[in-house]
C-alpha atoms as one frame of an Amber mdcrd trajectory, in Angstrom:
protein
 110.516  79.290  84.959 107.535  78.450  83.307 104.775  78.882  85.547 103.176
  75.274  86.695  99.447  76.620  85.521 100.673  76.600  81.719 100.196  72.895
  80.019 103.091  72.786  77.514 102.232  71.357  73.932 104.416  68.321  75.135
 101.965  67.641  78.255  98.947  68.194  76.013  99.651  65.856  73.547 101.558
  63.469  76.356  98.055  62.947  77.569  96.450  62.113  73.754  98.860  59.102
  74.134 101.793  60.288  72.254 105.439  59.463  72.749 106.873  63.022  72.909
 110.979  63.567  72.760 112.936  66.760  72.489 116.439  67.616  71.579 117.839
  71.186  71.945 120.455  73.606  72.086 119.511  74.285  75.920 120.444  78.051
  76.681 117.184  79.750  76.556 114.832  76.743  76.419 116.752  74.561  78.796
 114.848  71.704  80.314 115.857  73.357  84.094 113.576  76.766  83.341 110.011
  73.983  82.791 110.464  73.236  79.214 111.111  69.357  79.504 107.620  69.149
  80.987 105.437  66.626  79.352 108.291  65.197  77.431 109.303  61.426  78.486
 113.206  62.280  76.797 114.747  65.373  77.026 118.096  66.793  75.657 119.974
  70.070  76.374 123.671  69.336  77.431 125.184  71.425  74.899 124.563  74.814
  75.492 123.942  76.736  72.180 124.303  73.239  70.670 123.079  73.004  66.925
 121.174  70.697  65.278 123.753  68.420  64.660 123.925  67.633  68.389 120.213
  67.410  68.439 120.054  65.041  65.204 122.381  62.126  67.103 120.053  62.554
  69.977 116.633  62.188  67.933 117.652  59.594  65.351 118.432  57.454  68.369
 115.396  57.912  69.872 113.119  57.463  66.800 114.948  54.059  66.087 113.558
  53.655  69.683 109.898  53.660  68.983 107.548  50.861  67.779 106.398  50.670
  64.257 103.499  52.709  64.100 104.206  54.775  67.236 102.732  58.112  67.653
 105.083  60.499  68.743 105.907  64.539  69.051 109.431  65.525  68.807 110.769
  69.068  69.631 113.687  69.085  67.324 115.951  72.543  67.905 118.957  74.074
  67.572 121.133  77.386  67.703 122.819  77.126  64.255 122.164  80.652  63.498
 122.756  82.066  66.807 125.971  84.068  67.288 127.011  82.122  70.097 126.743
  78.688  68.250 130.213  77.765  67.749 131.864  77.920  64.341 134.935  77.059
  63.141 137.192  79.645  63.785 137.918  80.119  60.072 134.764  79.919  58.723
 133.618  81.683  56.192 130.121  82.456  54.167 130.057  80.925  50.799 128.157
  84.740  50.234 131.227  86.845  51.404 132.118  89.429  49.106 135.388  88.804
  47.604 136.702  92.442  47.412 135.742  93.353  51.788 138.593  94.705  53.340
 136.606  95.972  55.654 137.908  95.078  59.824 135.907  92.354  59.996 136.654
  88.657  59.927 133.414  87.125  61.132 134.332  85.200  63.984 132.049  84.288
  66.938 133.703  86.561  69.154 133.329  89.788  67.098 129.520  88.745  66.899
 129.722  88.906  70.310 131.084  91.797  71.041 128.967  93.814  68.411 126.187
  92.739  69.981 127.349  94.063  73.572 128.579  97.123  71.993 125.417  98.227
  70.965 124.121  97.963  73.700 126.143 101.248  75.159 126.352 103.190  72.212
 125.222 103.185  68.272 126.971 100.863  65.946 129.355 102.222  63.541 129.398
 100.200  60.148 130.441 100.906  56.611 128.558  99.487  53.662 130.787  96.650
  52.903 130.582  95.836  56.523 126.989  95.481  56.571 127.345  93.794  53.056
 129.650  91.395  55.181 127.488  90.781  58.202 124.539  90.099  55.787 126.869
  87.201  53.680 128.000  85.913  56.955 124.453  85.365  58.126 123.060  84.792
  54.989 126.046  81.700  54.742 124.726  80.688  58.382 121.349  80.404  57.173
 122.257  78.061  54.234 124.982  76.317  56.535 121.626  75.240  59.140 119.493
  74.478  56.035 121.910  71.822  54.850 121.903  70.193  58.115 118.239  70.312
  58.356 117.800  68.574  54.950 120.410  65.685  56.327 117.676  65.616  58.793
 114.768  65.313  56.959 116.405  62.481  54.418 116.729  60.633  57.869 113.284
  60.908  58.377 112.817  60.213  54.581 114.702  56.754  55.416 112.597  55.944
  58.306 109.140  55.998  55.915 108.287  58.975  58.459 108.305  62.220  56.523
 105.067  61.638  54.282 103.029  60.374  57.238 104.581  63.481  59.506 103.364
  67.045  60.160 105.982  69.252  60.596 106.174  72.877  61.854 109.014  75.281
  61.231 109.641  78.347  63.552 111.602  80.822  64.846 112.193  82.123  68.680
 113.194  85.570  67.057 114.165  87.281  64.021 117.471  89.318  63.297 117.850
  93.015  62.955 120.606  93.546  59.926 120.712  98.084  60.812 117.111  97.838
  60.067 117.300 100.361  63.053 120.692 100.981  63.436 121.267  97.688  65.486
 122.589  94.216  64.906 121.649  90.639  65.618 118.307  90.551  68.843 117.465
  90.800  71.980 117.739  95.525  71.906 114.462  96.376  70.149 111.347  95.157
  69.527 110.449  96.034  65.981 108.805  93.907  63.232 112.199  92.403  62.113
 112.469  91.242  65.296 109.215  89.982  65.738 107.856  88.441  62.743 108.998
  85.404  62.384 108.248  82.305  60.317 105.494  79.619  61.419 105.494  76.736
  58.336 103.398  74.001  58.681 104.212  70.873  56.458 101.322  68.728  56.292
 100.740  65.518  54.173  99.025  65.490  51.307
């Protein structure tokens, strides 16, 4: 749990007069760990939930605010994580058409690979590497489309041009840079160096 001595961004902004809402995919940012501190509303009912679930709560909350009310929102999803539930027949739009390897790109395969590498190095062909990289690229694009939909909703509400938007990630991913896959098993740059993007009106 977060130390009670830590002042969160939500707590600081609430003290400054902002209404605060957090809409998350639970798991590592579950409210029970203290991440809900400072939020007037915090949703985390779907473990490893994605942007779609967060969006329905976030838009309902935005529509409940008074015109001109200052707000801070934490909008979060696990859309790119292996634990995020994708359709069993999911196929990346970037998947190599001629791939004949053993993988289909299922959630269970990804989970097994993530765990197997903790015991021994993974063995991949170049084609396997290309397949899994394309699989992840497809998930990035799909999540990007969902995020674009949410931003369109902000634009409909005349909020986009007067809201500071900060995009960040909690970690990166390894794609065989150091013989591994996914994240959580090393501290190389590909896992530590993450996006931090500020979109400021004007």
